[in-house]
Structure formats: structure tokens, C-alpha cells
PDB file of C-alpha atoms in Angstrom:
ATOM      1  CA  UNK A   1       0.000   0.000   0.000  1.00 49.00           C
ATOM      2  CA  UNK A   2       1.439   3.391  -0.978  1.00 57.00           C
ATOM      3  CA  UNK A   3       2.565   5.638   1.888  1.00 50.00           C
ATOM      4  CA  UNK A   4       0.021   8.337   1.002  1.00 45.00           C
ATOM      5  CA  UNK A   5      -2.868   5.863   1.298  1.00 48.00           C
ATOM      6  CA  UNK A   6      -1.605   4.593   4.650  1.00 48.00           C
ATOM      7  CA  UNK A   7      -1.461   8.187   6.003  1.00 38.00           C
ATOM      8  CA  UNK A   8      -5.010   8.880   4.819  1.00 37.00           C
ATOM      9  CA  UNK A   9      -6.293   5.632   6.347  1.00 42.00           C
ATOM     10  CA  UNK A  10      -4.687   6.410   9.684  1.00 51.00           C
ATOM     11  CA  UNK A  11      -6.065   9.972   9.602  1.00 50.00           C
ATOM     12  CA  UNK A  12      -9.580   8.689   8.903  1.00 48.00           C
ATOM     13  CA  UNK A  13      -9.357   6.135  11.709  1.00 49.00           C
ATOM     14  CA  UNK A  14      -8.158   8.758  14.191  1.00 52.00           C
ATOM     15  CA  UNK A  15     -10.955  11.087  13.141  1.00 45.00           C
ATOM     16  CA  UNK A  16     -13.602   8.390  13.689  1.00 44.00           C
ATOM     17  CA  UNK A  17     -12.093   7.545  17.072  1.00 48.00           C
ATOM     18  CA  UNK A  18     -12.127  11.212  18.085  1.00 47.00           C
ATOM     19  CA  UNK A  19     -15.779  11.570  17.056  1.00 51.00           C
ATOM     20  CA  UNK A  20     -16.719   8.497  19.101  1.00 45.00           C
ATOM     21  CA  UNK A  21     -14.982   9.881  22.167  1.00 45.00           C
ATOM     22  CA  UNK A  22     -16.718  13.232  21.777  1.00 43.00           C
ATOM     23  CA  UNK A  23     -20.121  11.568  21.488  1.00 40.00           C
ATOM     24  CA  UNK A  24     -19.433   9.443  24.551  1.00 43.00           C
ATOM     25  CA  UNK A  25     -18.280  12.432  26.551  1.00 43.00           C
ATOM     26  CA  UNK A  26     -21.349  14.488  25.615  1.00 45.00           C
ATOM     27  CA  UNK A  27     -23.578  11.874  27.243  1.00 43.00           C
ATOM     28  CA  UNK A  28     -21.802  12.082  30.614  1.00 45.00           C
ATOM     29  CA  UNK A  29     -21.999  14.897  33.161  1.00 47.00           C
ATOM     30  CA  UNK A  30     -18.859  16.963  33.191  1.00 49.00           C
ATOM     31  CA  UNK A  31     -17.140  17.426  36.552  1.00 48.00           C
ATOM     32  CA  UNK A  32     -16.221  20.928  35.426  1.00 50.00           C
ATOM     33  CA  UNK A  33     -19.958  21.784  35.286  1.00 74.00           C
ATOM     34  CA  UNK A  34     -20.401  21.088  39.002  1.00 85.00           C
ATOM     35  CA  UNK A  35     -19.608  23.719  41.645  1.00 86.00           C
ATOM     36  CA  UNK A  36     -16.217  23.370  43.283  1.00 90.00           C
ATOM     37  CA  UNK A  37     -16.379  20.794  46.061  1.00 92.00           C
ATOM     38  CA  UNK A  38     -19.393  18.949  44.580  1.00 96.00           C
ATOM     39  CA  UNK A  39     -19.225  15.495  43.057  1.00 95.00           C
ATOM     40  CA  UNK A  40     -21.587  12.644  42.094  1.00 95.00           C
ATOM     41  CA  UNK A  41     -21.203   9.135  43.443  1.00 95.00           C
ATOM     42  CA  UNK A  42     -23.167   5.965  44.068  1.00 94.00           C
ATOM     43  CA  UNK A  43     -23.899   4.758  47.599  1.00 92.00           C
ATOM     44  CA  UNK A  44     -25.768   1.520  48.292  1.00 90.00           C
ATOM     45  CA  UNK A  45     -27.129   1.529  44.774  1.00 93.00           C
ATOM     46  CA  UNK A  46     -28.459   5.097  45.099  1.00 96.00           C
ATOM     47  CA  UNK A  47     -27.199   7.988  43.003  1.00 97.00           C
ATOM     48  CA  UNK A  48     -25.727  10.546  45.393  1.00 98.00           C
ATOM     49  CA  UNK A  49     -24.603  14.117  44.914  1.00 98.00           C
ATOM     50  CA  UNK A  50     -22.389  15.561  47.651  1.00 97.00           C
ATOM     51  CA  UNK A  51     -21.702  19.248  48.211  1.00 97.00           C
ATOM     52  CA  UNK A  52     -20.750  19.134  51.889  1.00 97.00           C
ATOM     53  CA  UNK A  53     -18.401  21.912  53.054  1.00 97.00           C
ATOM     54  CA  UNK A  54     -18.308  23.398  49.553  1.00 96.00           C
ATOM     55  CA  UNK A  55     -18.723  27.057  50.658  1.00 96.00           C
ATOM     56  CA  UNK A  56     -22.008  27.298  48.734  1.00 97.00           C
ATOM     57  CA  UNK A  57     -24.206  30.382  49.139  1.00 97.00           C
ATOM     58  CA  UNK A  58     -27.137  29.008  47.126  1.00 96.00           C
ATOM     59  CA  UNK A  59     -28.597  25.716  45.965  1.00 96.00           C
ATOM     60  CA  UNK A  60     -26.611  24.516  42.904  1.00 93.00           C
ATOM     61  CA  UNK A  61     -28.436  24.451  39.580  1.00 88.00           C
ATOM     62  CA  UNK A  62     -26.503  21.682  37.807  1.00 88.00           C
ATOM     63  CA  UNK A  63     -27.473  18.765  40.049  1.00 94.00           C
ATOM     64  CA  UNK A  64     -28.144  15.571  38.003  1.00 95.00           C
ATOM     65  CA  UNK A  65     -31.918  15.122  37.839  1.00 94.00           C
ATOM     66  CA  UNK A  66     -31.687  11.389  38.646  1.00 96.00           C
ATOM     67  CA  UNK A  67     -30.128  12.124  42.060  1.00 97.00           C
ATOM     68  CA  UNK A  68     -31.560  10.096  44.963  1.00 98.00           C
ATOM     69  CA  UNK A  69     -29.526  11.545  47.848  1.00 98.00           C
ATOM     70  CA  UNK A  70     -28.426  15.181  48.017  1.00 98.00           C
ATOM     71  CA  UNK A  71     -26.029  16.512  50.640  1.00 98.00           C
ATOM     72  CA  UNK A  72     -25.822  20.305  50.899  1.00 98.00           C
ATOM     73  CA  UNK A  73     -24.835  20.346  54.556  1.00 98.00           C
ATOM     74  CA  UNK A  74     -22.214  22.588  56.183  1.00 98.00           C
ATOM     75  CA  UNK A  75     -22.417  25.431  53.671  1.00 98.00           C
ATOM     76  CA  UNK A  76     -23.498  29.096  53.793  1.00 98.00           C
ATOM     77  CA  UNK A  77     -26.893  28.891  52.119  1.00 98.00           C
ATOM     78  CA  UNK A  78     -29.156  31.624  53.655  1.00 98.00           C
ATOM     79  CA  UNK A  79     -32.391  31.170  51.706  1.00 97.00           C
ATOM     80  CA  UNK A  80     -34.444  28.483  49.932  1.00 98.00           C
ATOM     81  CA  UNK A  81     -36.425  29.974  47.024  1.00 96.00           C
ATOM     82  CA  UNK A  82     -39.570  28.639  45.421  1.00 95.00           C
ATOM     83  CA  UNK A  83     -38.999  25.512  43.268  1.00 95.00           C
ATOM     84  CA  UNK A  84     -35.414  25.146  44.523  1.00 96.00           C
ATOM     85  CA  UNK A  85     -35.554  21.367  43.935  1.00 96.00           C
ATOM     86  CA  UNK A  86     -38.205  21.048  41.236  1.00 93.00           C
ATOM     87  CA  UNK A  87     -35.827  19.281  38.788  1.00 94.00           C
ATOM     88  CA  UNK A  88     -35.098  16.430  41.224  1.00 96.00           C
ATOM     89  CA  UNK A  89     -38.203  14.220  41.012  1.00 95.00           C
ATOM     90  CA  UNK A  90     -36.389  11.091  42.286  1.00 97.00           C
ATOM     91  CA  UNK A  91     -34.899  12.668  45.408  1.00 97.00           C
ATOM     92  CA  UNK A  92     -35.230  10.491  48.522  1.00 98.00           C
ATOM     93  CA  UNK A  93     -32.964  12.251  51.025  1.00 98.00           C
ATOM     94  CA  UNK A  94     -32.121  15.954  51.347  1.00 98.00           C
ATOM     95  CA  UNK A  95     -29.589  17.199  53.909  1.00 98.00           C
ATOM     96  CA  UNK A  96     -29.539  20.987  54.426  1.00 98.00           C
ATOM     97  CA  UNK A  97     -28.200  20.939  57.973  1.00 98.00           C
ATOM     98  CA  UNK A  98     -25.519  23.320  59.312  1.00 98.00           C
ATOM     99  CA  UNK A  99     -26.223  26.169  56.901  1.00 98.00           C
ATOM    100  CA  UNK A 100     -27.392  29.758  57.493  1.00 98.00           C
ATOM    101  CA  UNK A 101     -30.975  29.239  56.298  1.00 98.00           C
ATOM    102  CA  UNK A 102     -33.246  31.842  57.882  1.00 98.00           C
ATOM    103  CA  UNK A 103     -36.010  31.909  55.275  1.00 96.00           C
ATOM    104  CA  UNK A 104     -37.823  29.188  53.327  1.00 97.00           C
ATOM    105  CA  UNK A 105     -40.196  30.376  50.632  1.00 95.00           C
ATOM    106  CA  UNK A 106     -43.520  28.609  50.252  1.00 92.00           C
ATOM    107  CA  UNK A 107     -43.127  26.082  47.427  1.00 94.00           C
ATOM    108  CA  UNK A 108     -39.396  25.529  48.021  1.00 96.00           C
ATOM    109  CA  UNK A 109     -39.974  21.762  48.267  1.00 96.00           C
ATOM    110  CA  UNK A 110     -42.602  21.577  45.557  1.00 94.00           C
ATOM    111  CA  UNK A 111     -42.255  18.456  43.436  1.00 92.00           C
ATOM    112  CA  UNK A 112     -40.697  16.347  46.214  1.00 95.00           C
ATOM    113  CA  UNK A 113     -43.887  15.070  47.841  1.00 88.00           C
ATOM    114  CA  UNK A 114     -43.980  11.732  46.037  1.00 86.00           C
ATOM    115  CA  UNK A 115     -40.541  10.331  46.900  1.00 93.00           C
ATOM    116  CA  UNK A 116     -38.760  12.402  49.563  1.00 97.00           C
ATOM    117  CA  UNK A 117     -38.622  10.554  52.885  1.00 96.00           C
ATOM    118  CA  UNK A 118     -35.915  12.484  54.772  1.00 97.00           C
ATOM    119  CA  UNK A 119     -35.404  16.255  55.130  1.00 98.00           C
ATOM    120  CA  UNK A 120     -32.778  17.667  57.500  1.00 98.00           C
ATOM    121  CA  UNK A 121     -33.004  21.391  58.328  1.00 98.00           C
ATOM    122  CA  UNK A 122     -31.286  21.185  61.694  1.00 98.00           C
ATOM    123  CA  UNK A 123     -28.658  23.673  62.861  1.00 98.00           C
ATOM    124  CA  UNK A 124     -29.783  26.606  60.744  1.00 98.00           C
ATOM    125  CA  UNK A 125     -31.199  30.057  61.609  1.00 98.00           C
ATOM    126  CA  UNK A 126     -34.910  29.393  61.277  1.00 98.00           C
ATOM    127  CA  UNK A 127     -37.070  31.588  63.514  1.00 98.00           C
ATOM    128  CA  UNK A 128     -40.500  31.186  61.930  1.00 96.00           C
ATOM    129  CA  UNK A 129     -41.761  29.146  58.961  1.00 96.00           C
ATOM    130  CA  UNK A 130     -45.248  28.888  57.488  1.00 93.00           C
ATOM    131  CA  UNK A 131     -46.911  25.498  57.789  1.00 91.00           C
ATOM    132  CA  UNK A 132     -47.667  25.672  54.040  1.00 93.00           C
ATOM    133  CA  UNK A 133     -43.929  25.312  53.371  1.00 93.00           C
ATOM    134  CA  UNK A 134     -44.159  21.579  54.099  1.00 93.00           C
ATOM    135  CA  UNK A 135     -47.639  20.970  52.718  1.00 86.00           C
ATOM    136  CA  UNK A 136     -48.083  17.516  51.128  1.00 88.00           C
ATOM    137  CA  UNK A 137     -44.588  16.392  52.215  1.00 93.00           C
ATOM    138  CA  UNK A 138     -44.496  12.875  53.651  1.00 92.00           C
ATOM    139  CA  UNK A 139     -40.833  13.107  54.655  1.00 96.00           C
ATOM    140  CA  UNK A 140     -39.481  12.839  58.175  1.00 97.00           C
ATOM    141  CA  UNK A 141     -38.269  16.350  59.036  1.00 97.00           C
ATOM    142  CA  UNK A 142     -35.529  17.440  61.456  1.00 98.00           C
ATOM    143  CA  UNK A 143     -36.058  21.013  62.716  1.00 98.00           C
ATOM    144  CA  UNK A 144     -33.845  20.898  65.804  1.00 98.00           C
ATOM    145  CA  UNK A 145     -31.169  23.438  66.811  1.00 98.00           C
ATOM    146  CA  UNK A 146     -32.764  26.511  65.261  1.00 98.00           C
ATOM    147  CA  UNK A 147     -33.522  29.826  67.070  1.00 98.00           C
ATOM    148  CA  UNK A 148     -37.292  29.301  67.010  1.00 98.00           C
ATOM    149  CA  UNK A 149     -39.838  31.888  68.158  1.00 97.00           C
ATOM    150  CA  UNK A 150     -42.479  30.039  70.147  1.00 95.00           C
ATOM    151  CA  UNK A 151     -45.885  31.215  68.976  1.00 95.00           C
ATOM    152  CA  UNK A 152     -49.030  30.035  67.214  1.00 95.00           C
ATOM    153  CA  UNK A 153     -47.218  29.818  63.872  1.00 95.00           C
ATOM    154  CA  UNK A 154     -44.668  27.339  65.225  1.00 95.00           C
ATOM    155  CA  UNK A 155     -47.432  25.396  66.952  1.00 95.00           C
ATOM    156  CA  UNK A 156     -49.297  25.006  63.646  1.00 95.00           C
ATOM    157  CA  UNK A 157     -46.057  24.018  61.889  1.00 95.00           C
ATOM    158  CA  UNK A 158     -45.228  21.284  64.411  1.00 93.00           C
ATOM    159  CA  UNK A 159     -48.738  19.870  64.017  1.00 92.00           C
ATOM    160  CA  UNK A 160     -48.270  19.718  60.236  1.00 92.00           C
ATOM    161  CA  UNK A 161     -44.852  18.049  59.842  1.00 94.00           C
ATOM    162  CA  UNK A 162     -43.748  14.512  60.679  1.00 95.00           C
ATOM    163  CA  UNK A 163     -40.709  15.015  62.920  1.00 96.00           C
ATOM    164  CA  UNK A 164     -37.709  12.690  62.950  1.00 97.00           C
ATOM    165  CA  UNK A 165     -37.891  10.449  66.002  1.00 95.00           C
ATOM    166  CA  UNK A 166     -35.983  11.957  68.927  1.00 94.00           C
ATOM    167  CA  UNK A 167     -35.547  15.388  67.292  1.00 96.00           C
ATOM    168  CA  UNK A 168     -38.457  17.164  69.009  1.00 94.00           C
ATOM    169  CA  UNK A 169     -36.388  17.835  72.132  1.00 95.00           C
ATOM    170  CA  UNK A 170     -34.051  19.972  70.022  1.00 97.00           C
ATOM    171  CA  UNK A 171     -36.844  22.397  69.077  1.00 97.00           C
ATOM    172  CA  UNK A 172     -36.241  24.968  71.806  1.00 97.00           C
ATOM    173  CA  UNK A 173     -37.790  28.421  72.354  1.00 97.00           C
ATOM    174  CA  UNK A 174     -35.156  31.036  71.587  1.00 97.00           C
ATOM    175  CA  UNK A 175     -37.795  33.763  71.958  1.00 96.00           C
ATOM    176  CA  UNK A 176     -41.419  33.897  73.073  1.00 93.00           C
ATOM    177  CA  UNK A 177     -44.183  36.292  74.014  1.00 83.00           C
ATOM    178  CA  UNK A 178     -43.787  34.954  77.556  1.00 87.00           C
ATOM    179  CA  UNK A 179     -40.292  35.203  79.009  1.00 90.00           C
ATOM    180  CA  UNK A 180     -40.597  32.040  81.092  1.00 92.00           C
ATOM    181  CA  UNK A 181     -40.776  29.925  77.922  1.00 94.00           C
ATOM    182  CA  UNK A 182     -37.319  30.933  76.644  1.00 96.00           C
ATOM    183  CA  UNK A 183     -34.835  28.072  76.789  1.00 96.00           C
ATOM    184  CA  UNK A 184     -37.492  25.385  77.143  1.00 95.00           C
ATOM    185  CA  UNK A 185     -38.344  22.628  74.652  1.00 96.00           C
ATOM    186  CA  UNK A 186     -41.357  23.668  72.620  1.00 95.00           C
ATOM    187  CA  UNK A 187     -43.268  20.427  73.179  1.00 91.00           C
ATOM    188  CA  UNK A 188     -42.841  20.942  76.918  1.00 92.00           C
ATOM    189  CA  UNK A 189     -44.217  24.477  76.640  1.00 94.00           C
ATOM    190  CA  UNK A 190     -47.306  23.615  74.578  1.00 91.00           C
ATOM    191  CA  UNK A 191     -48.209  20.902  77.080  1.00 87.00           C
ATOM    192  CA  UNK A 192     -49.397  23.789  79.295  1.00 86.00           C
ATOM    193  CA  UNK A 193     -49.879  26.654  76.817  1.00 90.00           C
ATOM    194  CA  UNK A 194     -52.010  26.797  73.694  1.00 92.00           C
ATOM    195  CA  UNK A 195     -50.424  29.655  71.728  1.00 91.00           C
ATOM    196  CA  UNK A 196     -53.146  29.660  69.091  1.00 92.00           C
ATOM    197  CA  UNK A 197     -55.909  29.876  71.709  1.00 87.00           C
ATOM    198  CA  UNK A 198     -54.121  32.787  73.416  1.00 59.00           C
ATOM    199  CA  UNK A 199     -53.769  34.486  70.033  1.00 45.00           C
ATOM    200  CA  UNK A 200     -57.482  33.965  69.324  1.00 45.00           C
ATOM    201  CA  UNK A 201     -58.439  35.470  72.691  1.00 41.00           C
ATOM    202  CA  UNK A 202     -56.190  38.469  72.071  1.00 42.00           C
ATOM    203  CA  UNK A 203     -57.740  38.933  68.623  1.00 44.00           C
ATOM    204  CA  UNK A 204     -61.273  38.667  70.048  1.00 41.00           C
ATOM    205  CA  UNK A 205     -60.502  41.289  72.707  1.00 42.00           C
ATOM    206  CA  UNK A 206     -59.071  43.620  70.069  1.00 44.00           C
ATOM    207  CA  UNK A 207     -62.229  43.197  67.972  1.00 53.00           C
ATOM    208  CA  UNK A 208     -64.452  43.914  70.986  1.00 46.00           C
ATOM    209  CA  UNK A 209     -62.482  47.057  71.819  1.00 43.00           C
ATOM    210  CA  UNK A 210     -62.775  48.214  68.199  1.00 51.00           C
ATOM    211  CA  UNK A 211     -66.509  47.528  68.096  1.00 56.00           C
ATOM    212  CA  UNK A 212     -67.024  49.347  71.408  1.00 47.00           C
ATOM    213  CA  UNK A 213     -65.124  52.334  70.032  1.00 54.00           C
ATOM    214  CA  UNK A 214     -67.340  52.486  66.946  1.00 57.00           C
ATOM    215  CA  UNK A 215     -70.474  52.081  69.086  1.00 53.00           C
ATOM    216  CA  UNK A 216     -69.381  54.925  71.366  1.00 57.00           C
ATOM    217  CA  UNK A 217     -68.786  57.143  68.324  1.00 66.00           C
ATOM    218  CA  UNK A 218     -72.278  56.409  66.965  1.00 60.00           C
ATOM    219  CA  UNK A 219     -73.933  57.126  70.337  1.00 64.00           C
ATOM    220  CA  UNK A 220     -71.942  60.348  70.695  1.00 62.00           C
ATOM    221  CA  UNK A 221     -73.045  61.477  67.238  1.00 58.00           C
ATOM    222  CA  UNK A 222     -76.696  60.688  67.973  1.00 60.00           C
ATOM    223  CA  UNK A 223     -76.577  62.609  71.256  1.00 60.00           C
ATOM    224  CA  UNK A 224     -74.940  65.571  69.506  1.00 62.00           C
ATOM    225  CA  UNK A 225     -77.517  65.441  66.698  1.00 60.00           C
ATOM    226  CA  UNK A 226     -80.508  65.400  69.102  1.00 60.00           C
ATOM    227  CA  UNK A 227     -79.101  68.210  71.241  1.00 65.00           C
ATOM    228  CA  UNK A 228     -78.335  70.311  68.189  1.00 63.00           C
ATOM    229  CA  UNK A 229     -81.900  69.904  66.875  1.00 68.00           C
ATOM    230  CA  UNK A 230     -83.355  70.706  70.280  1.00 66.00           C
ATOM    231  CA  UNK A 231     -81.297  73.894  70.457  1.00 66.00           C
ATOM    232  CA  UNK A 232     -82.358  74.912  66.964  1.00 66.00           C
ATOM    233  CA  UNK A 233     -86.023  74.254  67.872  1.00 62.00           C
ATOM    234  CA  UNK A 234     -85.729  76.282  71.096  1.00 67.00           C
ATOM    235  CA  UNK A 235     -84.257  79.246  69.239  1.00 67.00           C
ATOM    236  CA  UNK A 236     -86.951  79.045  66.632  1.00 61.00           C
ATOM    237  CA  UNK A 237     -89.703  79.017  69.282  1.00 63.00           C
ATOM    238  CA  UNK A 238     -88.218  82.060  70.949  1.00 66.00           C
ATOM    239  CA  UNK A 239     -88.196  83.777  67.603  1.00 61.00           C
ATOM    240  CA  UNK A 240     -91.828  82.875  67.067  1.00 56.00           C
ATOM    241  CA  UNK A 241     -92.810  84.368  70.436  1.00 62.00           C
ATOM    242  CA  UNK A 242     -91.498  87.691  69.273  1.00 65.00           C
ATOM    243  CA  UNK A 243     -93.796  87.663  66.219  1.00 59.00           C
ATOM    244  CA  UNK A 244     -97.404  89.018  66.083  1.00 64.00           C
ATOM    245  CA  UNK A 245     -99.844  86.506  67.598  1.00 58.00           C
ATOM    246  CA  UNK A 246    -101.591  85.360  64.403  1.00 52.00           C
ATOM    247  CA  UNK A 247     -98.420  84.729  62.460  1.00 52.00           C
ATOM    248  CA  UNK A 248     -96.848  83.242  65.605  1.00 49.00           C
ATOM    249  CA  UNK A 249     -99.570  80.601  66.044  1.00 55.00           C
ATOM    250  CA  UNK A 250     -99.317  79.388  62.463  1.00 57.00           C
ATOM    251  CA  UNK A 251     -95.531  79.099  62.584  1.00 52.00           C
ATOM    252  CA  UNK A 252     -95.615  77.487  66.062  1.00 52.00           C
ATOM    253  CA  UNK A 253     -97.832  74.749  64.672  1.00 57.00           C
ATOM    254  CA  UNK A 254     -95.413  74.262  61.796  1.00 55.00           C
ATOM    255  CA  UNK A 255     -92.440  74.148  64.193  1.00 50.00           C
ATOM    256  CA  UNK A 256     -94.066  71.671  66.586  1.00 47.00           C
ATOM    257  CA  UNK A 257     -95.009  69.326  63.745  1.00 50.00           C
ATOM    258  CA  UNK A 258     -91.436  69.534  62.428  1.00 48.00           C
ATOM    259  CA  UNK A 259     -89.941  68.719  65.858  1.00 41.00           C
ATOM    260  CA  UNK A 260     -92.338  65.821  66.359  1.00 42.00           C
TER     261      UNK A 260
END
């Protein structure tokens, strides 16, 4: 075989090999696409994505959508926006512990209701969260070691979620409307105090005070109106007395009928 043909054959073979490698690589997730400190793996047959201690300040966007276990613990994430995990329909476990999360938007866990069975939000900065945040979730939730404000909102939240066994003792009142509750476990506090009932009573009292205020204003106006009319009638009668008798009698009759 001539040398020129051998060179062309080798070039063609190398080109086909390069194309095959490129096609193979395009079907695999690139490590360079993941945030620094994040990597995929497989643990006990489950596809896992780890971003522990990766200095993250938000939930990564390039997480493989077939991930079963996601570790975002020990980062600096301050906020969970709506639909933060909507592209992870097969997620079973989600670890968000040891972050700086102080706010969770309603709908942050939307799309996870079917499969998620473990959600760890312990050791964050949560003070108050709406019960709707966890609506339809069947997962066991860990809410311990957060600076909770003990009130009706927290009481409704605790009634909504399914807490991880043994984690309820870590839900402690960091602040409360009643000073004696601070530092106590929330479940211990609500054994004696119904925050929502207290809130309802306070609201009812406020409504009664408002209604009484309006009623007092109406009564005051009516009293003023009657007195003003009586004064006007008295002045008119005095005026009539100063008129000639015939004209006075006709106008007195008119005035009396008007007053009546």
C-alpha cells in the first residue's frame, strides 16, 4: 500500500475515534460543570450528589436530575427559594443541615412530595416558617437546633410536619411572648400553653375594643344630633314668640309638627 494511502487511512481512523470519544463524553456529566467541592457518586445503589463543606451560598443548579440523595450540609446557604428542587423528582434524602438558612419560601420543596422521605433542616437560623412550606410532604423532618420563636405559627407548623424520632427535644424556644418559655423545649411548653388559643383570645378582645369604640362614636353622634336639633327648635320658638300673635300661632304649629 502506498505511503500516502496509509497516512489517509490512519487519519480517517483517528478522526472516527475522536468523534466516538466526543459523542461518549457528551452523554456524561462533566465534573467541570459542578460547583467546586461537589461530586456525584453511588452509595448503596443510590445515586448521590455531595456538596458538603463546599462554601455554597445558594442551591446549585446543575445537580443531576436522577439524584436520589443530596447533601448540601455545612455550607453558607441563607435562603431556599420557590422551586429550589423542582428538577429532582427522584430525590429520597435531602440534607440541608448546618447552613445559614433563615427563610424558606412557600413552594421551596414543591415536586418532592412523592418520593422524599428524609429532610434535615437542623442547625440553621430558622425563627419562623409557614406550615404551608411543608404541605403535602411525607418526609421525616428534622427542625432541631434553630432559634425558634415560640408562637401560634410554630405550633401550627409542628402539628403539620412529621418530625424525625428523637428530634423534638431539640426544638427549643429562643424567643417567646412569655419570658418564662425561653430556653425550654417547645413540646414541653405547649403541654401547658395553647399559643393559638391565646392568640385567638387576644384577637377577640381587640375586635371587641374596636366595636365598642365604633359604638361609642355612633352614640356620641346621635346625642350631639338630638341636642343640636333641640337647640335649633328652642331658638326658633323664641323667635316665634317675638312675632305678632296670628303669624306666631301658624308658625308654632309648623315648628311643633317639624320637631315631632
